[in-house]
PDB file of C-alpha atoms in Angstrom:
ATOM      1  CA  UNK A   1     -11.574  14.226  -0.311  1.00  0.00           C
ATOM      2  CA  UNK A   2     -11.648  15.502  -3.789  1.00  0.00           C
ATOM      3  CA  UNK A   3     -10.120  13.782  -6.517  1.00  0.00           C
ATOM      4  CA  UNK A   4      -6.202  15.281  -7.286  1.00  0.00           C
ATOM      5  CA  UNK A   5      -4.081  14.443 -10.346  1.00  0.00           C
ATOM      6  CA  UNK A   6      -0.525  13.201  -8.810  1.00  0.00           C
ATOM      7  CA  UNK A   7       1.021  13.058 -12.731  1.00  0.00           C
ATOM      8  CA  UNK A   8      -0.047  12.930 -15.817  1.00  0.00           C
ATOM      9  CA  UNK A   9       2.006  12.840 -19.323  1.00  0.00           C
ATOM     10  CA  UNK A  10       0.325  12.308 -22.474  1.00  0.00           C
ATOM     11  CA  UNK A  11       2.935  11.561 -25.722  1.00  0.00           C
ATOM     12  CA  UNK A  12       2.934  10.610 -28.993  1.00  0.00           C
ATOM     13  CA  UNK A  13       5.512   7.289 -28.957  1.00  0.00           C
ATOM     14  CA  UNK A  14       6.313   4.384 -31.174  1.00  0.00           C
ATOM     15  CA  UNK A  15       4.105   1.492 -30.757  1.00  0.00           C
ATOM     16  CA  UNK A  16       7.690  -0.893 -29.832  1.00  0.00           C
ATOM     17  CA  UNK A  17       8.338   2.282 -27.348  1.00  0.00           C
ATOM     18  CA  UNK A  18       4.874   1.748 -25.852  1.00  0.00           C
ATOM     19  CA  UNK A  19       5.679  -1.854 -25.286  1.00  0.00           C
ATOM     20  CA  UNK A  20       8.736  -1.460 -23.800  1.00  0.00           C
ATOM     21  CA  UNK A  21       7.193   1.455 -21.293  1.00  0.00           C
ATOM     22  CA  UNK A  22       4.501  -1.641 -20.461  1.00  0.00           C
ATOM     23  CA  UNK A  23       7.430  -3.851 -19.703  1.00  0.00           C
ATOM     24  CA  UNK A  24       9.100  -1.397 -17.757  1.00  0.00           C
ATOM     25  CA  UNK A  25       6.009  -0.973 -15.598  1.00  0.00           C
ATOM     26  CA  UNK A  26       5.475  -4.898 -15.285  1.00  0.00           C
ATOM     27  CA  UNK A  27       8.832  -5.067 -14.161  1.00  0.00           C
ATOM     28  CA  UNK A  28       8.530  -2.209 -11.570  1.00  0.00           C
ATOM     29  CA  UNK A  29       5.418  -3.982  -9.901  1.00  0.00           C
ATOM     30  CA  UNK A  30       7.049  -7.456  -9.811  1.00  0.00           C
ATOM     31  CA  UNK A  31      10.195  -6.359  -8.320  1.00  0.00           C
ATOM     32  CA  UNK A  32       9.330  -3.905  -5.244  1.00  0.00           C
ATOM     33  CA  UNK A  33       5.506  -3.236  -5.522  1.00  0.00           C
ATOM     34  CA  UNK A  34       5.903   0.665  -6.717  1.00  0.00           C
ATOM     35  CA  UNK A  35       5.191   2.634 -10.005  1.00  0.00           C
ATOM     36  CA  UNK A  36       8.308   5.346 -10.566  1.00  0.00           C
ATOM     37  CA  UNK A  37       7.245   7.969 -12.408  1.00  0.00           C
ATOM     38  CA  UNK A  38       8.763  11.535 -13.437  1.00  0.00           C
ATOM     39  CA  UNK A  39      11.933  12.921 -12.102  1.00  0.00           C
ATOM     40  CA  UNK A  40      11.340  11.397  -8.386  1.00  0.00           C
ATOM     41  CA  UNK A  41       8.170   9.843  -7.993  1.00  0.00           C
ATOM     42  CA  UNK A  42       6.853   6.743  -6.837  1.00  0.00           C
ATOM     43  CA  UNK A  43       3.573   5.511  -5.880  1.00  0.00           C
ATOM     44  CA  UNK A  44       3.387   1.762  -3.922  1.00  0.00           C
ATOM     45  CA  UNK A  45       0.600  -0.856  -5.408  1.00  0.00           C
ATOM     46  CA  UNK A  46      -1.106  -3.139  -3.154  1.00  0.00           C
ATOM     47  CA  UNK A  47      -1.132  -6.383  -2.808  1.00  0.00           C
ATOM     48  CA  UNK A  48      -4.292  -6.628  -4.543  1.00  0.00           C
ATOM     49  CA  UNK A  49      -5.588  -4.324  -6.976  1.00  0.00           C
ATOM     50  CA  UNK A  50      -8.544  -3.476  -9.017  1.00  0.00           C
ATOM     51  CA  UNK A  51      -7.833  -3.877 -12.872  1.00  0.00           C
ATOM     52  CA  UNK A  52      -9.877  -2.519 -15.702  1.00  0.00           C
ATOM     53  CA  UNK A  53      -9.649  -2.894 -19.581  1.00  0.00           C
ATOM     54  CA  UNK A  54     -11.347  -0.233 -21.805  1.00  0.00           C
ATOM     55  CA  UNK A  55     -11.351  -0.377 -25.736  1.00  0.00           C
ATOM     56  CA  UNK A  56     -13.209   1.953 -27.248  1.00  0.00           C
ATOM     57  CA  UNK A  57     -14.255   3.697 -30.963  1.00  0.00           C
ATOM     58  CA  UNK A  58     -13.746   7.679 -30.581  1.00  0.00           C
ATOM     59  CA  UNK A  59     -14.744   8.186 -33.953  1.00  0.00           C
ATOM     60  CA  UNK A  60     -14.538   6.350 -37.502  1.00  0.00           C
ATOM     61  CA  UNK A  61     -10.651   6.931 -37.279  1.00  0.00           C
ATOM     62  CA  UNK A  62      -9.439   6.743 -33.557  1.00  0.00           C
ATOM     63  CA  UNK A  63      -9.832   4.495 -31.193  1.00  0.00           C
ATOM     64  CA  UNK A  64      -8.489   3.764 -27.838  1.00  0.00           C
ATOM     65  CA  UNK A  65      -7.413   1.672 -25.411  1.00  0.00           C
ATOM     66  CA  UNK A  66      -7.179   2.387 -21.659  1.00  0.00           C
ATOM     67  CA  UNK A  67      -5.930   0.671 -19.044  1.00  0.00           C
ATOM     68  CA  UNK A  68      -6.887   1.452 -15.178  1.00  0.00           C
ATOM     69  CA  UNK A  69      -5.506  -0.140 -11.922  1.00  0.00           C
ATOM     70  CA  UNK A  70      -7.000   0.961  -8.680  1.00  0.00           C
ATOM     71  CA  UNK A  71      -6.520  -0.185  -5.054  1.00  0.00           C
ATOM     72  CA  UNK A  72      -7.517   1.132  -1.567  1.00  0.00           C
ATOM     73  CA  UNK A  73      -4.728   2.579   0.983  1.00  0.00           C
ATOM     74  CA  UNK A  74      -4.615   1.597   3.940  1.00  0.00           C
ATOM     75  CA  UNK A  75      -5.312   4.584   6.777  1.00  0.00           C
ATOM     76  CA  UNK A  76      -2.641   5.801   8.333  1.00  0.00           C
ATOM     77  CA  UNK A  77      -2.244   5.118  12.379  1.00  0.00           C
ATOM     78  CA  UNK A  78      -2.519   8.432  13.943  1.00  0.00           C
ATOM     79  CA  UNK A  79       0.699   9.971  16.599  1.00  0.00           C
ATOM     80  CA  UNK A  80      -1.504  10.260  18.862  1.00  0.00           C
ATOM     81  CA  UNK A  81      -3.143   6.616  18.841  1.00  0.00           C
ATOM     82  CA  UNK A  82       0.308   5.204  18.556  1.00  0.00           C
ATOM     83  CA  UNK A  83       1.442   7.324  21.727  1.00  0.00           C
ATOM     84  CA  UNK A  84      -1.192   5.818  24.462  1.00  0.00           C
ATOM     85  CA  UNK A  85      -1.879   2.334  22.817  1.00  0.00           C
ATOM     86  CA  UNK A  86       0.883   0.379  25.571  1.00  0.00           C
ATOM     87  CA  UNK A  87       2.836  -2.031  23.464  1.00  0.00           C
ATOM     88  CA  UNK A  88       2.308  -5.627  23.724  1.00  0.00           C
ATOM     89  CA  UNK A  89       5.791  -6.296  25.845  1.00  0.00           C
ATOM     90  CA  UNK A  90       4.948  -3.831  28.021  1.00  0.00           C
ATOM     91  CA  UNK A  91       0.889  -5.249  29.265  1.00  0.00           C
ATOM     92  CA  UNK A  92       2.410  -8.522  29.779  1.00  0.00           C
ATOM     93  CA  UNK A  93       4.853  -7.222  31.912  1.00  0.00           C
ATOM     94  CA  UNK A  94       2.622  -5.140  33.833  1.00  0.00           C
ATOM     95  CA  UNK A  95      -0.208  -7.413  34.298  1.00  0.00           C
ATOM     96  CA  UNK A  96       0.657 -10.710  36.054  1.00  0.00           C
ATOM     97  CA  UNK A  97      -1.480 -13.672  34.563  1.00  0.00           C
ATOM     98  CA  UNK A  98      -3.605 -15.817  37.368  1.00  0.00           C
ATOM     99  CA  UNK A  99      -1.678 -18.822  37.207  1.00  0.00           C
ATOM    100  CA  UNK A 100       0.830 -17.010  38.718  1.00  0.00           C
ATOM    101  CA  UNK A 101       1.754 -16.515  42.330  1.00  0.00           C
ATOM    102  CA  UNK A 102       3.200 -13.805  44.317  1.00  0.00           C
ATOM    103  CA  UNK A 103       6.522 -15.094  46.457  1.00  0.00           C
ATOM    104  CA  UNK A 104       6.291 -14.930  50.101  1.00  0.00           C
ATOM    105  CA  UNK A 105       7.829 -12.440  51.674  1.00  0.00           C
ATOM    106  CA  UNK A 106      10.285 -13.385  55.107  1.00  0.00           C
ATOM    107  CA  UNK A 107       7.184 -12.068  57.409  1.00  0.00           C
ATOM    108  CA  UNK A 108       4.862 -14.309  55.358  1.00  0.00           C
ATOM    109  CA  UNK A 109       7.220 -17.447  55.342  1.00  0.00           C
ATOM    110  CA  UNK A 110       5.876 -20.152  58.435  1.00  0.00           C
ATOM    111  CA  UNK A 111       8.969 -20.200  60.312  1.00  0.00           C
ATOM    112  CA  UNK A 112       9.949 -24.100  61.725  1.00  0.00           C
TER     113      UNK A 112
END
């Protein structure tokens, strides 16, 4: 799959701004798991992600710092897969274990 831009916003803020957009984020992560971004969006972080640091000299008067989380998704279970995999409920009650035994029917019983 080819690489797709879900947002981007580049700005010009205040450096106490920028801090309190990084505490905003910590505090999205810590309290559901999900980064909210624009008008409506949301993306959910994993349990375990990839973190990366980057500090670099662009020239003699800019520099820059950039910060990159990454994590895998998990694949998505497929209708189709979900439709003929039987529950678990349903094999147990379908499939009697061998410690069990069928009941006698009256024909079967030893009469006295």
């Amino acid at each position: 799959m080819a690489r797709m831009d879900i947002y981007e916003d580049a700005r010009t803020v205040s450096r106490a701004d920028l801090a309190g957009w990084l505490r905003q984020l910590a505090n999205q992560l810590e309290s559901d798991g999900r980064v909210y971004y624009g008008a409506a969006g949301a993306v959910a972080v994993a349990d375990e992600v990839r973190c990366e640091l980057e500090i670099e000299r662009e020239s003699e008067t800019e520099l820059s710092v950039e910060i990159e989380f990454s994590w895998t998704v998990p694949a998505p279970v497929k209708a189709a897969e979900r439709e003929t995999e039987p529950a678990k409920d349903d094999e147990a009650a379908e499939e009697p274990t061998a410690e069990k035994k069928a009941e006698p029917t009256a024909e079967e019983t030893p009469q006295a």
